[in-house]
Amino acid sequence: MSVVEDFAGSTAAWLSQNAGNIIYSALATIVLFVFYRFSKRQIDKLEKQSLLDKTASFILKRVFQWGSFLVLVAFVIAQFGIQIDLIAGLLVLAGGTVIGFAAMNTLGNAIAGLIIMTSRPFKIGDRVFFDSKFADIDEINLIYTRMVTPDNVVISVPNQKLLQTEVENYGKDNVVRRRFSITAGYEEDPERVRQALLEAPGAVDGVLSSPEPYVWMTDFQNFAMEYTLFIYIDNPQKIQMIDASVREAIFESCRLNGIDISTPTLIRSVE
């Protein structure tokens, strides 16, 4: 029992000796927590009043969160009289191996995260095309950027990779041009093909009437002519759904107008 008694006595003596420091540290924790919550509410109000966008609001919250934490750590260290040099030495000794293996990537991702936050190539809520897939920007952190695909799959991408890869930003409510190509035989009247293509998007929800859809003759292929329909939409979040609806409308319009959009003209001529 002597070991337990010694431990209890030492603990009681330490608590008695540092009671003031513990109370001050607890009060500092409460004050900083209240300050952070108050700041967070004010930022939310500014966001609701459209004085801050979602990305700026998120970044400010993170700054206040980490700033409050660092101030608290510094205050506690000062209260208990812990030597900064000793702590720094222990951290260097304990983290040397980890830093040796991970610092390069972590530091690179952190710098890339700061660049993304300041240059803002995209914002939270934007629809982007990245790594051959569509996704919505959900969160921009210091190390990772989180995206959500239309399948509701969460993707966490290291920020360094984002800076090294091409990211197509369609925005949140930008006006975006889409294109749809078909091939029709050389025997088809080009004006009739144009009219059939222009009729297609009229009944599709999400296609803008201004700017108006238009059709270009875009290629002379070996056995068919390529026509491309251009449309405009202002809801990038529905881009895949609108694309699918327009393709269905094009197929139906060409079928009703008797335009064959299949490619094997050569096979038909041989038969």
PDB file of N, CA and C in Angstrom, residues 4-80:
ATOM      1  N   VAL A   4       0.928   3.017  -3.387  1.00  0.00           N
ATOM      2  CA  VAL A   4      -0.319   3.729  -3.659  1.00  0.00           C
ATOM      3  C   VAL A   4      -0.403   4.992  -2.814  1.00  0.00           C
ATOM      4  N   GLU A   5      -0.016   4.847  -1.545  1.00  0.00           N
ATOM      5  CA  GLU A   5      -0.074   6.008  -0.654  1.00  0.00           C
ATOM      6  C   GLU A   5       0.896   7.102  -1.105  1.00  0.00           C
ATOM      7  N   ASP A   6       2.103   6.661  -1.530  1.00  0.00           N
ATOM      8  CA  ASP A   6       3.078   7.648  -2.020  1.00  0.00           C
ATOM      9  C   ASP A   6       2.561   8.368  -3.264  1.00  0.00           C
ATOM     10  N   PHE A   7       1.951   7.586  -4.178  1.00  0.00           N
ATOM     11  CA  PHE A   7       1.416   8.189  -5.401  1.00  0.00           C
ATOM     12  C   PHE A   7       0.292   9.163  -5.075  1.00  0.00           C
ATOM     13  N   ALA A   8      -0.616   8.731  -4.175  1.00  0.00           N
ATOM     14  CA  ALA A   8      -1.732   9.596  -3.794  1.00  0.00           C
ATOM     15  C   ALA A   8      -1.225  10.857  -3.108  1.00  0.00           C
ATOM     16  N   GLY A   9      -0.215  10.688  -2.242  1.00  0.00           N
ATOM     17  CA  GLY A   9       0.335  11.849  -1.554  1.00  0.00           C
ATOM     18  C   GLY A   9       1.010  12.816  -2.509  1.00  0.00           C
ATOM     19  N   SER A  10       1.771  12.248  -3.471  1.00  0.00           N
ATOM     20  CA  SER A  10       2.450  13.102  -4.455  1.00  0.00           C
ATOM     21  C   SER A  10       1.443  13.843  -5.323  1.00  0.00           C
ATOM     22  N   THR A  11       0.375  13.116  -5.724  1.00  0.00           N
ATOM     23  CA  THR A  11      -0.661  13.741  -6.556  1.00  0.00           C
ATOM     24  C   THR A  11      -1.351  14.869  -5.802  1.00  0.00           C
ATOM     25  N   ALA A  12      -1.691  14.590  -4.545  1.00  0.00           N
ATOM     26  CA  ALA A  12      -2.366  15.610  -3.734  1.00  0.00           C
ATOM     27  C   ALA A  12      -1.470  16.831  -3.533  1.00  0.00           C
ATOM     28  N   ALA A  13      -0.178  16.569  -3.306  1.00  0.00           N
ATOM     29  CA  ALA A  13       0.751  17.685  -3.109  1.00  0.00           C
ATOM     30  C   ALA A  13       0.888  18.511  -4.389  1.00  0.00           C
ATOM     31  N   TRP A  14       0.958  17.800  -5.532  1.00  0.00           N
ATOM     32  CA  TRP A  14       1.088  18.530  -6.812  1.00  0.00           C
ATOM     33  C   TRP A  14      -0.162  19.361  -7.091  1.00  0.00           C
ATOM     34  N   LEU A  15      -1.341  18.759  -6.826  1.00  0.00           N
ATOM     35  CA  LEU A  15      -2.591  19.486  -7.040  1.00  0.00           C
ATOM     36  C   LEU A  15      -2.687  20.701  -6.128  1.00  0.00           C
ATOM     37  N   SER A  16      -2.254  20.523  -4.872  1.00  0.00           N
ATOM     38  CA  SER A  16      -2.299  21.638  -3.928  1.00  0.00           C
ATOM     39  C   SER A  16      -1.342  22.751  -4.347  1.00  0.00           C
ATOM     40  N   GLN A  17      -0.160  22.339  -4.821  1.00  0.00           N
ATOM     41  CA  GLN A  17       0.842  23.318  -5.218  1.00  0.00           C
ATOM     42  C   GLN A  17       0.445  24.066  -6.491  1.00  0.00           C
ATOM     43  N   ASN A  18      -0.268  23.363  -7.390  1.00  0.00           N
ATOM     44  CA  ASN A  18      -0.605  23.953  -8.694  1.00  0.00           C
ATOM     45  C   ASN A  18      -2.091  24.266  -8.838  1.00  0.00           C
ATOM     46  N   ALA A  19      -2.793  24.367  -7.707  1.00  0.00           N
ATOM     47  CA  ALA A  19      -4.243  24.612  -7.765  1.00  0.00           C
ATOM     48  C   ALA A  19      -4.559  25.892  -8.538  1.00  0.00           C
ATOM     49  N   GLY A  20      -3.784  26.941  -8.263  1.00  0.00           N
ATOM     50  CA  GLY A  20      -4.028  28.203  -8.960  1.00  0.00           C
ATOM     51  C   GLY A  20      -3.812  28.087 -10.459  1.00  0.00           C
ATOM     52  N   ASN A  21      -2.721  27.396 -10.841  1.00  0.00           N
ATOM     53  CA  ASN A  21      -2.438  27.226 -12.270  1.00  0.00           C
ATOM     54  C   ASN A  21      -3.526  26.418 -12.967  1.00  0.00           C
ATOM     55  N   ILE A  22      -4.027  25.381 -12.275  1.00  0.00           N
ATOM     56  CA  ILE A  22      -5.087  24.545 -12.855  1.00  0.00           C
ATOM     57  C   ILE A  22      -6.357  25.366 -13.056  1.00  0.00           C
ATOM     58  N   ILE A  23      -6.693  26.180 -12.051  1.00  0.00           N
ATOM     59  CA  ILE A  23      -7.904  27.011 -12.153  1.00  0.00           C
ATOM     60  C   ILE A  23      -7.767  28.018 -13.290  1.00  0.00           C
ATOM     61  N   TYR A  24      -6.591  28.673 -13.370  1.00  0.00           N
ATOM     62  CA  TYR A  24      -6.376  29.645 -14.449  1.00  0.00           C
ATOM     63  C   TYR A  24      -6.432  28.976 -15.824  1.00  0.00           C
ATOM     64  N   SER A  25      -5.864  27.777 -15.908  1.00  0.00           N
ATOM     65  CA  SER A  25      -5.880  27.055 -17.188  1.00  0.00           C
ATOM     66  C   SER A  25      -7.298  26.672 -17.577  1.00  0.00           C
ATOM     67  N   ALA A  26      -8.089  26.235 -16.584  1.00  0.00           N
ATOM     68  CA  ALA A  26      -9.484  25.877 -16.857  1.00  0.00           C
ATOM     69  C   ALA A  26     -10.276  27.101 -17.306  1.00  0.00           C
ATOM     70  N   LEU A  27     -10.048  28.233 -16.615  1.00  0.00           N
ATOM     71  CA  LEU A  27     -10.738  29.469 -17.004  1.00  0.00           C
ATOM     72  C   LEU A  27     -10.330  29.909 -18.412  1.00  0.00           C
ATOM     73  N   ALA A  28      -9.038  29.772 -18.720  1.00  0.00           N
ATOM     74  CA  ALA A  28      -8.564  30.134 -20.060  1.00  0.00           C
ATOM     75  C   ALA A  28      -9.216  29.254 -21.119  1.00  0.00           C
ATOM     76  N   THR A  29      -9.364  27.955 -20.794  1.00  0.00           N
ATOM     77  CA  THR A  29     -10.019  27.032 -21.731  1.00  0.00           C
ATOM     78  C   THR A  29     -11.458  27.455 -21.992  1.00  0.00           C
ATOM     79  N   ILE A  30     -12.167  27.807 -20.910  1.00  0.00           N
ATOM     80  CA  ILE A  30     -13.568  28.224 -21.049  1.00  0.00           C
ATOM     81  C   ILE A  30     -13.671  29.517 -21.860  1.00  0.00           C
ATOM     82  N   VAL A  31     -12.802  30.489 -21.533  1.00  0.00           N
ATOM     83  CA  VAL A  31     -12.843  31.785 -22.229  1.00  0.00           C
ATOM     84  C   VAL A  31     -12.560  31.613 -23.718  1.00  0.00           C
ATOM     85  N   LEU A  32     -11.536  30.833 -24.044  1.00  0.00           N
ATOM     86  CA  LEU A  32     -11.185  30.633 -25.453  1.00  0.00           C
ATOM     87  C   LEU A  32     -12.257  29.846 -26.190  1.00  0.00           C
ATOM     88  N   PHE A  33     -12.885  28.897 -25.491  1.00  0.00           N
ATOM     89  CA  PHE A  33     -13.970  28.131 -26.121  1.00  0.00           C
ATOM     90  C   PHE A  33     -15.155  29.048 -26.425  1.00  0.00           C
ATOM     91  N   VAL A  34     -15.506  29.904 -25.449  1.00  0.00           N
ATOM     92  CA  VAL A  34     -16.606  30.855 -25.660  1.00  0.00           C
ATOM     93  C   VAL A  34     -16.256  31.821 -26.791  1.00  0.00           C
ATOM     94  N   PHE A  35     -14.998  32.276 -26.812  1.00  0.00           N
ATOM     95  CA  PHE A  35     -14.555  33.181 -27.878  1.00  0.00           C
ATOM     96  C   PHE A  35     -14.672  32.511 -29.242  1.00  0.00           C
ATOM     97  N   TYR A  36     -14.249  31.244 -29.323  1.00  0.00           N
ATOM     98  CA  TYR A  36     -14.323  30.526 -30.606  1.00  0.00           C
ATOM     99  C   TYR A  36     -15.771  30.339 -31.044  1.00  0.00           C
ATOM    100  N   ARG A  37     -16.646  29.950 -30.100  1.00  0.00           N
ATOM    101  CA  ARG A  37     -18.058  29.743 -30.446  1.00  0.00           C
ATOM    102  C   ARG A  37     -18.706  31.057 -30.889  1.00  0.00           C
ATOM    103  N   PHE A  38     -18.363  32.143 -30.199  1.00  0.00           N
ATOM    104  CA  PHE A  38     -18.904  33.454 -30.576  1.00  0.00           C
ATOM    105  C   PHE A  38     -18.424  33.843 -31.976  1.00  0.00           C
ATOM    106  N   SER A  39     -17.131  33.655 -32.242  1.00  0.00           N
ATOM    107  CA  SER A  39     -16.577  33.987 -33.562  1.00  0.00           C
ATOM    108  C   SER A  39     -17.236  33.146 -34.643  1.00  0.00           C
ATOM    109  N   LYS A  40     -17.457  31.872 -34.349  1.00  0.00           N
ATOM    110  CA  LYS A  40     -18.080  30.967 -35.320  1.00  0.00           C
ATOM    111  C   LYS A  40     -19.496  31.430 -35.656  1.00  0.00           C
ATOM    112  N   ARG A  41     -20.246  31.851 -34.631  1.00  0.00           N
ATOM    113  CA  ARG A  41     -21.615  32.338 -34.872  1.00  0.00           C
ATOM    114  C   ARG A  41     -21.598  33.605 -35.726  1.00  0.00           C
ATOM    115  N   GLN A  42     -20.663  34.501 -35.447  1.00  0.00           N
ATOM    116  CA  GLN A  42     -20.578  35.742 -36.228  1.00  0.00           C
ATOM    117  C   GLN A  42     -20.226  35.452 -37.687  1.00  0.00           C
ATOM    118  N   ILE A  43     -19.341  34.501 -37.901  1.00  0.00           N
ATOM    119  CA  ILE A  43     -18.976  34.119 -39.275  1.00  0.00           C
ATOM    120  C   ILE A  43     -20.176  33.509 -39.983  1.00  0.00           C
ATOM    121  N   ASP A  44     -20.941  32.667 -39.265  1.00  0.00           N
ATOM    122  CA  ASP A  44     -22.149  32.070 -39.856  1.00  0.00           C
ATOM    123  C   ASP A  44     -23.161  33.152 -40.246  1.00  0.00           C
ATOM    124  N   LYS A  45     -23.286  34.184 -39.389  1.00  0.00           N
ATOM    125  CA  LYS A  45     -24.212  35.280 -39.708  1.00  0.00           C
ATOM    126  C   LYS A  45     -23.772  36.017 -40.973  1.00  0.00           C
ATOM    127  N   LEU A  46     -22.473  36.280 -41.072  1.00  0.00           N
ATOM    128  CA  LEU A  46     -21.955  36.955 -42.269  1.00  0.00           C
ATOM    129  C   LEU A  46     -22.182  36.115 -43.519  1.00  0.00           C
ATOM    130  N   GLU A  47     -22.062  34.798 -43.360  1.00  0.00           N
ATOM    131  CA  GLU A  47     -22.301  33.906 -44.504  1.00  0.00           C
ATOM    132  C   GLU A  47     -23.769  33.936 -44.916  1.00  0.00           C
ATOM    133  N   LYS A  48     -24.679  33.927 -43.927  1.00  0.00           N
ATOM    134  CA  LYS A  48     -26.110  33.968 -44.241  1.00  0.00           C
ATOM    135  C   LYS A  48     -26.510  35.291 -44.889  1.00  0.00           C
ATOM    136  N   GLN A  49     -25.800  36.368 -44.525  1.00  0.00           N
ATOM    137  CA  GLN A  49     -26.080  37.683 -45.116  1.00  0.00           C
ATOM    138  C   GLN A  49     -25.373  37.876 -46.459  1.00  0.00           C
ATOM    139  N   SER A  50     -24.721  36.804 -46.937  1.00  0.00           N
ATOM    140  CA  SER A  50     -23.995  36.813 -48.221  1.00  0.00           C
ATOM    141  C   SER A  50     -22.820  37.786 -48.223  1.00  0.00           C
ATOM    142  N   LEU A  51     -22.317  38.128 -47.031  1.00  0.00           N
ATOM    143  CA  LEU A  51     -21.123  38.967 -46.943  1.00  0.00           C
ATOM    144  C   LEU A  51     -19.853  38.127 -47.026  1.00  0.00           C
ATOM    145  N   LEU A  52     -19.999  36.823 -46.774  1.00  0.00           N
ATOM    146  CA  LEU A  52     -18.905  35.868 -46.923  1.00  0.00           C
ATOM    147  C   LEU A  52     -19.418  34.678 -47.711  1.00  0.00           C
ATOM    148  N   ASP A  53     -18.597  34.152 -48.624  1.00  0.00           N
ATOM    149  CA  ASP A  53     -19.017  32.925 -49.296  1.00  0.00           C
ATOM    150  C   ASP A  53     -18.644  31.727 -48.430  1.00  0.00           C
ATOM    151  N   LYS A  54     -19.063  30.550 -48.847  1.00  0.00           N
ATOM    152  CA  LYS A  54     -18.900  29.350 -48.025  1.00  0.00           C
ATOM    153  C   LYS A  54     -17.432  29.015 -47.799  1.00  0.00           C
ATOM    154  N   THR A  55     -16.614  29.209 -48.826  1.00  0.00           N
ATOM    155  CA  THR A  55     -15.192  28.871 -48.705  1.00  0.00           C
ATOM    156  C   THR A  55     -14.487  29.798 -47.724  1.00  0.00           C
ATOM    157  N   ALA A  56     -14.712  31.114 -47.843  1.00  0.00           N
ATOM    158  CA  ALA A  56     -14.088  32.072 -46.927  1.00  0.00           C
ATOM    159  C   ALA A  56     -14.550  31.830 -45.491  1.00  0.00           C
ATOM    160  N   SER A  57     -15.833  31.504 -45.328  1.00  0.00           N
ATOM    161  CA  SER A  57     -16.371  31.204 -44.001  1.00  0.00           C
ATOM    162  C   SER A  57     -15.670  29.995 -43.392  1.00  0.00           C
ATOM    163  N   PHE A  58     -15.491  28.955 -44.196  1.00  0.00           N
ATOM    164  CA  PHE A  58     -14.831  27.741 -43.714  1.00  0.00           C
ATOM    165  C   PHE A  58     -13.392  28.027 -43.294  1.00  0.00           C
ATOM    166  N   ILE A  59     -12.666  28.788 -44.112  1.00  0.00           N
ATOM    167  CA  ILE A  59     -11.263  29.091 -43.814  1.00  0.00           C
ATOM    168  C   ILE A  59     -11.148  29.918 -42.532  1.00  0.00           C
ATOM    169  N   LEU A  60     -12.019  30.923 -42.362  1.00  0.00           N
ATOM    170  CA  LEU A  60     -11.982  31.752 -41.153  1.00  0.00           C
ATOM    171  C   LEU A  60     -12.266  30.929 -39.898  1.00  0.00           C
ATOM    172  N   LYS A  61     -13.211  30.004 -39.992  1.00  0.00           N
ATOM    173  CA  LYS A  61     -13.504  29.145 -38.834  1.00  0.00           C
ATOM    174  C   LYS A  61     -12.284  28.323 -38.443  1.00  0.00           C
ATOM    175  N   ARG A  62     -11.586  27.787 -39.452  1.00  0.00           N
ATOM    176  CA  ARG A  62     -10.387  27.001 -39.164  1.00  0.00           C
ATOM    177  C   ARG A  62      -9.290  27.866 -38.543  1.00  0.00           C
ATOM    178  N   VAL A  63      -9.140  29.086 -39.026  1.00  0.00           N
ATOM    179  CA  VAL A  63      -8.130  29.994 -38.477  1.00  0.00           C
ATOM    180  C   VAL A  63      -8.415  30.281 -37.003  1.00  0.00           C
ATOM    181  N   PHE A  64      -9.669  30.587 -36.666  1.00  0.00           N
ATOM    182  CA  PHE A  64     -10.037  30.850 -35.268  1.00  0.00           C
ATOM    183  C   PHE A  64      -9.885  29.590 -34.415  1.00  0.00           C
ATOM    184  N   GLN A  65     -10.220  28.437 -34.978  1.00  0.00           N
ATOM    185  CA  GLN A  65     -10.118  27.185 -34.222  1.00  0.00           C
ATOM    186  C   GLN A  65      -8.670  26.886 -33.847  1.00  0.00           C
ATOM    187  N   TRP A  66      -7.781  26.894 -34.838  1.00  0.00           N
ATOM    188  CA  TRP A  66      -6.380  26.595 -34.575  1.00  0.00           C
ATOM    189  C   TRP A  66      -5.705  27.723 -33.792  1.00  0.00           C
ATOM    190  N   GLY A  67      -6.094  28.959 -34.061  1.00  0.00           N
ATOM    191  CA  GLY A  67      -5.526  30.070 -33.305  1.00  0.00           C
ATOM    192  C   GLY A  67      -5.859  29.976 -31.825  1.00  0.00           C
ATOM    193  N   SER A  68      -7.117  29.652 -31.504  1.00  0.00           N
ATOM    194  CA  SER A  68      -7.532  29.502 -30.103  1.00  0.00           C
ATOM    195  C   SER A  68      -6.778  28.362 -29.431  1.00  0.00           C
ATOM    196  N   PHE A  69      -6.599  27.267 -30.167  1.00  0.00           N
ATOM    197  CA  PHE A  69      -5.889  26.111 -29.605  1.00  0.00           C
ATOM    198  C   PHE A  69      -4.435  26.457 -29.299  1.00  0.00           C
ATOM    199  N   LEU A  70      -3.765  27.139 -30.216  1.00  0.00           N
ATOM    200  CA  LEU A  70      -2.358  27.487 -30.007  1.00  0.00           C
ATOM    201  C   LEU A  70      -2.195  28.477 -28.858  1.00  0.00           C
ATOM    202  N   VAL A  71      -3.112  29.439 -28.750  1.00  0.00           N
ATOM    203  CA  VAL A  71      -3.062  30.389 -27.628  1.00  0.00           C
ATOM    204  C   VAL A  71      -3.238  29.654 -26.301  1.00  0.00           C
ATOM    205  N   LEU A  72      -4.159  28.687 -26.267  1.00  0.00           N
ATOM    206  CA  LEU A  72      -4.386  27.914 -25.042  1.00  0.00           C
ATOM    207  C   LEU A  72      -3.147  27.111 -24.657  1.00  0.00           C
ATOM    208  N   VAL A  73      -2.535  26.454 -25.631  1.00  0.00           N
ATOM    209  CA  VAL A  73      -1.326  25.665 -25.351  1.00  0.00           C
ATOM    210  C   VAL A  73      -0.220  26.563 -24.808  1.00  0.00           C
ATOM    211  N   ALA A  74      -0.026  27.725 -25.428  1.00  0.00           N
ATOM    212  CA  ALA A  74       1.014  28.654 -24.972  1.00  0.00           C
ATOM    213  C   ALA A  74       0.726  29.151 -23.552  1.00  0.00           C
ATOM    214  N   PHE A  75      -0.555  29.416 -23.255  1.00  0.00           N
ATOM    215  CA  PHE A  75      -0.929  29.901 -21.923  1.00  0.00           C
ATOM    216  C   PHE A  75      -0.667  28.835 -20.862  1.00  0.00           C
ATOM    217  N   VAL A  76      -1.064  27.595 -21.149  1.00  0.00           N
ATOM    218  CA  VAL A  76      -0.873  26.507 -20.178  1.00  0.00           C
ATOM    219  C   VAL A  76       0.611  26.278 -19.923  1.00  0.00           C
ATOM    220  N   ILE A  77       1.404  26.293 -20.993  1.00  0.00           N
ATOM    221  CA  ILE A  77       2.848  26.107 -20.832  1.00  0.00           C
ATOM    222  C   ILE A  77       3.437  27.209 -19.954  1.00  0.00           C
ATOM    223  N   ALA A  78       3.009  28.447 -20.194  1.00  0.00           N
ATOM    224  CA  ALA A  78       3.511  29.569 -19.395  1.00  0.00           C
ATOM    225  C   ALA A  78       3.060  29.461 -17.937  1.00  0.00           C
ATOM    226  N   GLN A  79       1.825  29.022 -17.703  1.00  0.00           N
ATOM    227  CA  GLN A  79       1.295  28.918 -16.341  1.00  0.00           C
ATOM    228  C   GLN A  79       2.067  27.905 -15.507  1.00  0.00           C
ATOM    229  N   PHE A  80       2.392  26.778 -16.101  1.00  0.00           N
ATOM    230  CA  PHE A  80       3.056  25.718 -15.343  1.00  0.00           C
ATOM    231  C   PHE A  80       4.576  25.839 -15.386  1.00  0.00           C
TER     232      PHE A  80
END
